[in-house]
Amino acid sequence: MKNEWINKKRERSVNSLKLWSDNPRLNPSNEYVRLSDYINEIISNDFDKNEFIRLVKSIVDRDFLSFDPVVVWQKEKDGPYTVIEGNRRVIALKLLREPHKAPKAIKQTIAKLAQGAKNKDFLEKIPVLIAPSFEDIEWYLHERHNQSGLMRKWSREQQLNAIYDLYEKYNGDIASLIRISGLSQGDIEGHIRVIKLKNYIHNLKDLLSDEEYSTAVSHRFPISTLERWFSNTEVRKRWNINYDGVNVNVETEEDDFKKAYSQLVKWMLADEKAENKINSRTIRNAEQIVHFLDKFEKVNKSDVPISFTERKNNGTVAKDVVKPQTASPITKNNKRTKLIDNKYSLTTTDLRLLDIFEELKNIPLRWKNAISASIRVILDISVRNYIINNNLEADICKKYKTALVNITLQQRLDFLKDKLPKKQNDILAKLLNYENEFSLSVLNGFVHGSDTHHLDAGFLNRFWDFLFPLFKEILDISEVENK
């Protein structure tokens, strides 16, 4: 049976359960490292705080009920279990075990509730469903969140973001999204367009107040109202917006579009009693939308359409504007035919590393299997040499209680975290996050796996560009003039 794991609950210690930093419930613009980061997010307003307290109290009063399963996935044998479904309940259990970690706003309440839960067995171990792989449970996630009671429903934005995350993960393969989510192609394309439109707000920062901008880019922004606005045909006609599958094309002068869009955001965030307040009640039908639309200044059509393409890691939107091509730095040209441009030179006493670097300046990207494996080899050798050359070998061997040759690349990268500048540390953190597009897991797959969906030239170029700032820090790479 393909999904037999769904029927097998196994007990796992609460300590071994790791929270999911990419949970669609969380604000994607924030980072989640410590337990407090997660807690502050899930009690960010009074309603959510009261709901969380209600959940904790229910667990104390009724013990931990497992009919709403906690679903986990273990990436590596003997590693932690990442909680894919049930993060709020696991957070509640962790706080009941260690109430001193509760934030000030709920510390007294949690401490009191923890007394009632003292010595209860469920604080040590709980039954969980262990999925064999992350892909095997993606469909499961999208069948959930229609329950009542203590199972919190995803908000509209959380639903849309979940679909968009899948869209990015599967490189735009709509068929995979249909299979996992059960949605139609039209619904999926609509979801992705809405997220692209929402993400464009990052480009309006100079036209909004700090408070407006902070709210607009957060998960508190009324995305359902935004969705209704841009679904209206008259809005799209006047603002010269065309939809083509998942693509959003705006054939309007960009300054005009920004001005109109920022005004829309302001009216959506206005006080409830404001004359021009736009919300789900004031734009119920086409006539009401046109009433507001007439109040906007006319926008001018442009021959240079703005194309909304992808969401970056920090939540901003990359825009492809159709303009005459200009020269761009090689580390940003994803269509180049060689992984490394001839203008870069490496100085090193490691002859094999030097040979690989030079070969990647000459091998065409159509030799994708050799090139992909070489990226992993360069990272491995570079990190090893950096540790040795910077007299860190004794420290890392002491930490892992073994010789350097026995220490894995993952352990070496983890060891180097906080020993490099912030930008490079961020790269290490993303490399070590298996859910990131450019992860060590993907690099390992280039050497040990059989998958081919990460082997196109564009992806390899982007992966190299992602790693390039790290390589420039730990290697002696220089740019040679007139190359």
Coordinates of C-alpha atoms in Angstrom, one line a residue:
M1 CA 0.0 0.0 0.0
K2 CA 1.5 3.3 -1.1
N3 CA 0.5 5.4 1.9
E4 CA 0.6 2.7 4.5
W5 CA 2.6 5.0 6.8
I6 CA -0.7 6.9 7.5
N7 CA -2.0 4.0 9.5
K8 CA 1.1 3.4 11.7
K9 CA 1.5 5.7 14.7
R10 CA 4.8 5.5 16.5
E11 CA 5.9 7.1 19.8
R12 CA 8.7 9.6 19.6
S13 CA 10.1 11.9 22.3
V14 CA 9.0 15.5 22.3
N15 CA 12.7 16.5 22.5
S16 CA 13.4 14.8 19.2
L17 CA 10.7 16.9 17.4
K18 CA 12.0 19.9 15.4
L19 CA 9.6 22.7 14.4
W20 CA 9.1 23.4 10.7
S21 CA 10.5 26.9 9.8
D22 CA 8.7 26.9 6.4
N23 CA 5.3 26.3 7.9
P24 CA 2.7 28.2 5.8
R25 CA 1.2 29.5 9.0
L26 CA 4.4 31.5 9.7
N27 CA 5.2 34.9 8.2
P28 CA 7.7 34.1 5.5
S29 CA 9.5 37.5 5.9
N30 CA 10.7 36.4 9.4
E31 CA 13.4 34.0 10.5
Y32 CA 12.6 31.1 12.9
V33 CA 15.6 29.7 14.8
R34 CA 14.7 29.6 18.5
L35 CA 11.5 28.3 20.1
S36 CA 10.7 31.9 21.1
D37 CA 10.6 32.9 17.4
Y38 CA 7.8 30.4 16.7
I39 CA 5.9 31.3 19.9
N40 CA 5.9 35.1 19.3
E41 CA 4.6 34.4 15.8
I42 CA 1.7 32.2 16.8
I43 CA 0.5 34.6 19.6
S44 CA 1.1 37.8 17.5
N45 CA -2.4 39.1 18.2
D46 CA -5.0 38.6 21.0
F47 CA -7.1 36.2 19.1
D48 CA -4.2 33.9 18.3
K49 CA -2.9 34.2 21.8
N50 CA -6.2 33.1 23.3
E51 CA -6.5 30.3 20.9
F52 CA -3.1 29.0 21.8
I53 CA -3.8 29.2 25.5
R54 CA -7.0 27.3 24.8
L55 CA -5.0 24.6 23.1
V56 CA -2.5 24.3 26.0
K57 CA -5.3 24.2 28.5
S58 CA -7.1 21.5 26.5
I59 CA -3.9 19.4 26.4
V60 CA -3.5 19.7 30.2
D61 CA -7.2 18.9 30.9
R62 CA -7.7 16.1 28.4
D63 CA -4.1 14.9 27.9
F64 CA -2.6 14.8 24.5
L65 CA -5.3 13.5 22.1
S66 CA -3.8 11.9 19.0
F67 CA -6.8 11.6 16.7
D68 CA -5.5 14.7 14.9
P69 CA -2.2 13.2 14.0
V70 CA 1.2 14.9 14.4
V71 CA 3.0 14.2 11.1
V72 CA 6.8 14.2 11.0
W73 CA 9.6 13.5 8.6
Q74 CA 13.1 12.4 9.4
K75 CA 15.6 13.6 6.8
E76 CA 18.6 11.7 8.1
K77 CA 18.8 8.5 10.1
D78 CA 19.3 9.4 13.8
G79 CA 18.5 13.0 13.0
P80 CA 15.6 15.1 14.4
Y81 CA 12.1 14.7 13.2
T82 CA 10.7 17.8 11.5
V83 CA 7.0 18.4 12.4
I84 CA 5.1 19.0 9.2
E85 CA 1.6 18.8 10.7
G86 CA 0.9 19.7 14.4
N87 CA 3.5 22.4 15.1
R88 CA 1.2 24.4 17.5
R89 CA 0.6 21.2 19.5
V90 CA 4.3 20.4 19.7
I91 CA 5.1 24.0 20.7
A92 CA 2.5 23.6 23.5
L93 CA 4.1 20.4 24.7
K94 CA 7.6 22.0 24.6
L95 CA 6.3 24.9 26.7
L96 CA 4.6 22.6 29.2
R97 CA 8.0 20.8 29.6
E98 CA 9.9 24.1 29.9
P99 CA 7.5 26.9 31.0
H100 CA 10.4 29.3 31.6
K101 CA 10.8 29.6 27.9
A102 CA 7.4 31.1 27.5
P103 CA 7.3 34.8 26.5
K104 CA 6.3 37.3 29.1
A105 CA 2.8 37.8 27.7
I106 CA 1.9 34.2 28.5
K107 CA 4.6 33.1 31.0
Q108 CA 2.4 33.2 34.1
T109 CA -0.5 31.3 32.4
I110 CA 1.8 28.7 31.0
A111 CA 3.6 28.2 34.3
K112 CA 0.2 27.7 36.1
L113 CA -0.9 25.2 33.4
A114 CA 2.4 23.3 33.5
Q115 CA 1.8 22.6 37.2
G116 CA -1.3 20.8 36.3
A117 CA 0.5 18.7 33.7
K118 CA 3.4 17.8 35.9
N119 CA 4.6 14.2 35.7
K120 CA 2.3 13.4 32.8
D121 CA 3.7 10.8 30.5
F122 CA 2.6 12.5 27.3
L123 CA 5.1 15.3 27.9
E124 CA 7.9 12.8 27.2
K125 CA 6.6 10.9 24.2
I126 CA 3.7 11.3 21.8
P127 CA 2.3 9.2 18.9
V128 CA 3.3 10.5 15.5
L129 CA 3.0 9.5 11.9
I130 CA 6.4 9.2 10.2
A131 CA 6.3 10.0 6.5
P132 CA 8.9 8.2 4.4
S133 CA 9.7 11.4 2.5
F134 CA 8.7 15.1 2.3
E135 CA 7.1 14.5 -1.1
D136 CA 5.0 11.7 0.3
I137 CA 3.2 14.0 2.7
E138 CA 2.8 17.1 0.5
W139 CA -0.5 15.8 -0.7
Y140 CA -1.5 15.1 2.9
L141 CA -1.0 18.7 3.9
H142 CA -3.3 20.0 1.2
E143 CA -6.1 17.6 2.3
R144 CA -6.0 19.0 5.8
H145 CA -7.1 22.2 7.5
N146 CA -10.8 21.8 6.9
Q147 CA -11.4 20.5 10.4
S148 CA -13.2 22.2 13.3
G149 CA -12.3 22.4 17.0
L150 CA -8.6 22.7 17.9
M151 CA -7.4 22.1 14.4
R152 CA -6.7 25.6 13.1
K153 CA -7.7 26.3 9.5
W154 CA -5.1 27.8 7.2
S155 CA -5.9 31.4 6.3
R156 CA -6.4 32.3 2.6
E157 CA -2.8 33.6 2.4
Q158 CA -1.4 30.5 4.0
Q159 CA -3.2 28.3 1.4
L160 CA -2.0 30.5 -1.4
N161 CA 1.6 30.5 -0.1
A162 CA 1.5 26.7 0.3
I163 CA 0.6 26.3 -3.4
Y164 CA 3.2 28.9 -4.4
D165 CA 5.9 27.0 -2.4
L166 CA 5.0 23.8 -4.3
Y167 CA 5.1 25.7 -7.6
E168 CA 8.7 26.9 -6.9
K169 CA 9.8 23.5 -5.5
Y170 CA 8.5 21.7 -8.6
N171 CA 9.9 24.3 -11.0
G172 CA 6.5 25.2 -12.3
D173 CA 5.3 21.7 -13.0
I174 CA 1.5 22.3 -12.8
A175 CA 0.8 18.5 -13.2
S176 CA 2.6 17.8 -9.9
L177 CA 0.7 20.5 -8.1
I178 CA -2.6 19.2 -9.4
R179 CA -1.7 15.7 -8.2
I180 CA -0.6 16.9 -4.7
S181 CA -3.2 19.6 -4.0
G182 CA -6.2 18.2 -5.9
L183 CA -6.9 21.6 -7.3
S184 CA -7.7 22.4 -10.9
Q185 CA -5.1 24.0 -13.2
G186 CA -7.1 27.2 -13.3
D187 CA -7.3 27.4 -9.5
I188 CA -3.5 26.8 -9.1
E189 CA -2.7 29.4 -11.7
G190 CA -4.9 31.9 -10.0
H191 CA -3.3 31.2 -6.6
I192 CA 0.1 31.8 -8.0
R193 CA -0.8 35.1 -9.7
V194 CA -2.3 36.4 -6.5
I195 CA 0.9 35.7 -4.6
K196 CA 2.9 37.4 -7.3
L197 CA 0.7 40.5 -7.1
K198 CA 1.0 40.5 -3.3
N199 CA 4.8 40.2 -3.4
Y200 CA 5.0 43.2 -5.7
I201 CA 4.1 45.3 -2.7
H202 CA 7.8 45.0 -1.7
N203 CA 8.4 47.5 -4.6
L204 CA 6.1 50.1 -3.1
K205 CA 8.1 50.7 0.1
D206 CA 9.0 54.3 -0.8
L207 CA 5.3 55.1 -1.4
L208 CA 4.0 53.8 1.9
S209 CA 4.5 54.7 5.5
D210 CA 6.6 52.4 7.6
E211 CA 3.5 51.1 9.4
E212 CA 1.6 50.6 6.1
Y213 CA 4.5 48.8 4.5
S214 CA 5.0 46.5 7.5
T215 CA 1.4 45.5 7.5
A216 CA 1.1 45.2 3.7
V217 CA 4.0 42.7 3.4
S218 CA 2.9 40.7 6.4
H219 CA 0.5 37.8 6.7
R220 CA -2.0 40.2 8.3
F221 CA -2.7 41.9 4.9
P222 CA -6.2 41.2 3.6
I223 CA -5.2 39.1 0.6
S224 CA -8.8 37.9 -0.1
T225 CA -9.7 41.6 -0.8
L226 CA -6.6 42.0 -3.0
E227 CA -7.6 38.8 -4.9
R228 CA -11.1 40.1 -5.4
W229 CA -9.8 43.5 -6.7
F230 CA -7.4 42.0 -9.3
S231 CA -10.0 39.4 -10.4
N232 CA -12.2 42.2 -11.7
T233 CA -12.1 42.5 -15.5
E234 CA -12.6 46.3 -15.4
V235 CA -9.6 46.8 -13.0
R236 CA -7.4 44.7 -15.3
K237 CA -8.7 46.6 -18.4
R238 CA -8.0 50.1 -16.9
W239 CA -4.7 49.2 -15.4
N240 CA -3.6 47.2 -18.5
I241 CA -3.1 43.9 -16.7
N242 CA -3.1 40.6 -18.6
Y243 CA -3.1 37.1 -17.2
D244 CA -1.3 34.3 -19.1
G245 CA -1.4 31.1 -17.1
V246 CA 0.7 31.9 -14.0
N247 CA 2.1 35.0 -15.5
V248 CA 1.0 38.6 -14.6
N249 CA 1.8 41.1 -17.3
V250 CA 1.3 44.8 -16.6
E251 CA 1.5 47.0 -19.7
T252 CA 1.4 50.3 -17.7
E253 CA 4.1 52.9 -17.0
E254 CA 5.7 51.5 -13.9
D255 CA 5.5 54.7 -12.0
D256 CA 1.8 55.0 -12.7
F257 CA 1.2 51.4 -11.7
K258 CA 3.2 51.8 -8.4
K259 CA 1.2 55.0 -7.6
A260 CA -2.1 53.3 -8.3
Y261 CA -1.2 50.1 -6.4
S262 CA 0.1 52.0 -3.4
Q263 CA -3.1 54.0 -3.2
L264 CA -5.0 50.7 -3.3
V265 CA -2.9 49.4 -0.4
K266 CA -3.5 52.6 1.6
W267 CA -7.3 52.4 1.1
M268 CA -7.3 48.7 2.1
L269 CA -5.4 49.5 5.3
A270 CA -7.5 52.6 6.1
D271 CA -9.6 52.9 9.3
E272 CA -12.9 51.0 9.1
K273 CA -14.8 54.3 9.1
A274 CA -12.7 56.0 6.4
E275 CA -14.6 57.2 3.4
N276 CA -12.5 55.3 0.9
K277 CA -12.1 52.1 2.9
I278 CA -11.7 49.1 0.6
N279 CA -12.6 45.7 2.2
S280 CA -14.6 42.6 1.4
R281 CA -17.8 44.4 2.3
T282 CA -17.2 47.6 0.3
I283 CA -16.3 45.8 -3.0
R284 CA -18.9 42.9 -2.9
N285 CA -19.8 43.4 -6.6
A286 CA -18.5 44.9 -9.9
E287 CA -20.5 48.1 -9.4
Q288 CA -18.8 48.8 -6.1
I289 CA -15.4 48.1 -7.5
V290 CA -16.0 50.5 -10.4
H291 CA -17.1 53.1 -7.9
F292 CA -13.7 53.0 -6.3
L293 CA -11.8 52.5 -9.5
D294 CA -13.2 55.8 -10.8
K295 CA -11.4 57.6 -7.9
F296 CA -7.9 56.5 -9.1
E297 CA -5.9 58.6 -11.4
K298 CA -5.7 57.4 -15.0
V299 CA -2.6 55.2 -15.7
N300 CA -0.7 55.4 -19.0
K301 CA -0.1 52.4 -21.2
S302 CA 3.4 51.4 -21.8
D303 CA 5.2 49.5 -24.6
V304 CA 7.5 48.0 -21.9
P305 CA 5.4 45.5 -20.0
I306 CA 6.3 44.6 -16.4
S307 CA 6.4 40.8 -15.9
F308 CA 6.1 39.3 -12.5
T309 CA 8.3 36.3 -12.4
E310 CA 9.4 34.8 -9.0
R311 CA 9.6 35.2 -5.3
K312 CA 13.1 35.7 -3.9
N313 CA 14.1 34.2 -0.5
N314 CA 13.5 37.6 1.3
G315 CA 10.0 37.8 -0.1
T316 CA 10.8 40.4 -2.8
V317 CA 9.7 40.0 -6.4
A318 CA 12.1 39.7 -9.3
K319 CA 10.7 41.6 -12.3
D320 CA 11.6 40.9 -15.9
V321 CA 11.1 44.1 -17.7
V322 CA 11.4 43.8 -21.5
K323 CA 14.2 46.2 -22.3
P324 CA 17.3 46.2 -24.6
Q325 CA 19.8 43.8 -23.1
T326 CA 22.8 45.2 -21.3
A327 CA 25.9 43.6 -20.0
S328 CA 25.4 42.0 -16.6
P329 CA 27.8 40.5 -14.0
I330 CA 28.4 36.9 -14.8
T331 CA 27.2 35.8 -11.4
K332 CA 23.7 37.1 -12.3
N333 CA 23.5 35.8 -15.9
N334 CA 21.6 32.6 -15.6
K335 CA 21.7 32.0 -19.4
R336 CA 25.5 31.8 -19.7
T337 CA 26.8 28.8 -21.5
K338 CA 29.7 28.1 -19.1
L339 CA 29.4 27.8 -15.4
I340 CA 32.4 30.1 -14.7
D341 CA 33.4 33.0 -16.8
N342 CA 36.9 33.4 -18.1
K343 CA 37.4 36.7 -16.3
Y344 CA 37.6 34.9 -12.9
S345 CA 40.9 33.5 -11.7
L346 CA 41.7 31.2 -8.8
T347 CA 44.9 31.2 -6.9
T348 CA 45.6 28.0 -4.9
T349 CA 48.2 25.5 -4.2
D350 CA 45.6 22.7 -4.5
L351 CA 46.2 21.5 -8.0
R352 CA 43.0 19.4 -8.3
L353 CA 40.9 22.3 -7.1
L354 CA 42.6 24.6 -9.6
D355 CA 42.1 22.1 -12.4
I356 CA 38.4 21.7 -11.7
F357 CA 37.9 25.5 -11.6
E358 CA 39.6 25.9 -14.9
E359 CA 37.7 23.0 -16.5
L360 CA 34.4 24.6 -15.5
K361 CA 35.4 27.7 -17.4
N362 CA 35.7 25.6 -20.6
I363 CA 33.1 22.8 -20.3
P364 CA 29.8 23.7 -22.0
L365 CA 26.8 23.4 -19.6
R366 CA 25.3 20.7 -21.8
W367 CA 27.7 18.4 -19.8
K368 CA 25.4 18.8 -16.9
N369 CA 26.1 15.6 -15.0
A370 CA 29.9 16.3 -14.8
I371 CA 29.3 20.0 -14.0
S372 CA 26.8 19.3 -11.2
A373 CA 29.0 16.8 -9.5
S374 CA 32.0 19.2 -9.8
I375 CA 30.1 21.9 -7.9
R376 CA 29.8 19.5 -4.9
V377 CA 33.5 18.5 -5.2
I378 CA 34.6 22.2 -5.3
L379 CA 32.6 22.9 -2.1
D380 CA 34.0 19.9 -0.3
I381 CA 37.7 20.7 -1.2
S382 CA 37.3 24.4 -0.5
V383 CA 35.8 23.9 2.9
R384 CA 38.4 21.4 3.9
N385 CA 41.2 23.7 2.8
Y386 CA 39.7 26.7 4.6
I387 CA 39.6 24.7 7.8
I388 CA 43.2 23.6 7.5
N389 CA 44.6 26.9 6.3
N390 CA 42.9 28.9 9.1
N391 CA 44.1 26.6 11.9
L392 CA 40.6 25.3 12.7
E393 CA 41.4 21.6 12.3
A394 CA 42.1 21.0 16.0
D395 CA 38.9 22.7 17.0
I396 CA 36.6 20.8 14.6
C397 CA 38.3 17.5 15.5
K398 CA 37.8 18.2 19.2
K399 CA 34.1 19.1 18.6
Y400 CA 33.3 15.9 16.7
K401 CA 35.9 13.7 18.5
T402 CA 37.3 12.3 15.3
A403 CA 39.9 13.0 12.6
L404 CA 39.0 15.6 9.9
V405 CA 38.8 12.9 7.3
N406 CA 35.9 11.3 9.1
I407 CA 33.9 14.6 9.5
T408 CA 31.2 15.0 6.9
L409 CA 30.8 18.1 4.8
Q410 CA 27.5 18.8 6.6
Q411 CA 29.3 18.8 9.9
R412 CA 32.1 21.0 8.5
L413 CA 29.6 23.5 7.2
D414 CA 27.8 23.6 10.5
F415 CA 31.1 24.1 12.3
L416 CA 31.9 27.1 10.1
K417 CA 28.6 28.8 10.9
D418 CA 29.2 32.1 12.8
K419 CA 32.9 32.0 11.8
L420 CA 32.2 33.8 8.5
P421 CA 30.7 37.2 7.6
K422 CA 26.9 37.5 7.8
K423 CA 26.3 37.0 4.1
Q424 CA 28.3 33.8 4.0
N425 CA 26.7 32.6 7.2
D426 CA 23.3 33.0 5.6
I427 CA 24.5 30.9 2.7
L428 CA 25.6 28.2 5.0
A429 CA 22.3 28.2 6.8
K430 CA 20.4 27.8 3.6
L431 CA 22.8 25.1 2.4
L432 CA 22.0 23.2 5.6
N433 CA 18.3 23.6 5.2
Y434 CA 17.2 20.6 3.2
E435 CA 14.0 22.4 2.1
N436 CA 15.9 25.2 0.5
E437 CA 16.2 25.2 -3.3
F438 CA 20.0 25.4 -3.1
S439 CA 20.8 22.9 -0.3
L440 CA 23.5 20.5 0.5
S441 CA 20.9 17.8 0.0
V442 CA 20.6 18.7 -3.7
L443 CA 24.4 18.8 -4.1
N444 CA 24.7 15.4 -2.5
G445 CA 22.0 14.2 -5.0
F446 CA 24.3 15.4 -7.9
V447 CA 26.8 12.8 -6.7
H448 CA 24.8 10.0 -5.1
G449 CA 21.3 10.4 -6.6
S450 CA 19.5 9.6 -9.8
D451 CA 17.1 12.5 -10.1
T452 CA 17.4 14.8 -13.1
H453 CA 15.0 17.6 -12.4
H454 CA 17.8 19.9 -10.9
L455 CA 20.1 19.4 -13.8
D456 CA 19.1 22.1 -16.3
A457 CA 21.6 24.8 -17.2
G458 CA 19.7 27.6 -15.6
F459 CA 19.4 25.9 -12.3
L460 CA 23.2 25.0 -12.2
N461 CA 24.0 28.6 -13.0
R462 CA 21.7 29.9 -10.3
F463 CA 23.2 27.4 -7.8
W464 CA 26.7 28.5 -8.6
D465 CA 25.6 32.2 -8.3
F466 CA 24.2 31.3 -4.9
L467 CA 27.5 29.8 -3.7
F468 CA 29.7 32.4 -5.3
P469 CA 29.9 34.8 -2.4
L470 CA 30.9 31.9 -0.1
F471 CA 33.6 30.8 -2.6
K472 CA 34.9 34.4 -2.8
E473 CA 35.3 34.4 1.0
I474 CA 37.0 31.1 1.5
L475 CA 39.0 31.0 -1.8
D476 CA 41.3 33.4 -3.4
I477 CA 39.2 34.3 -6.5
S478 CA 40.0 37.5 -8.4
E479 CA 38.6 39.2 -11.5
V480 CA 41.0 39.6 -14.3
E481 CA 40.6 42.6 -16.5
N482 CA 40.2 42.3 -20.3
K483 CA 39.1 38.7 -20.2

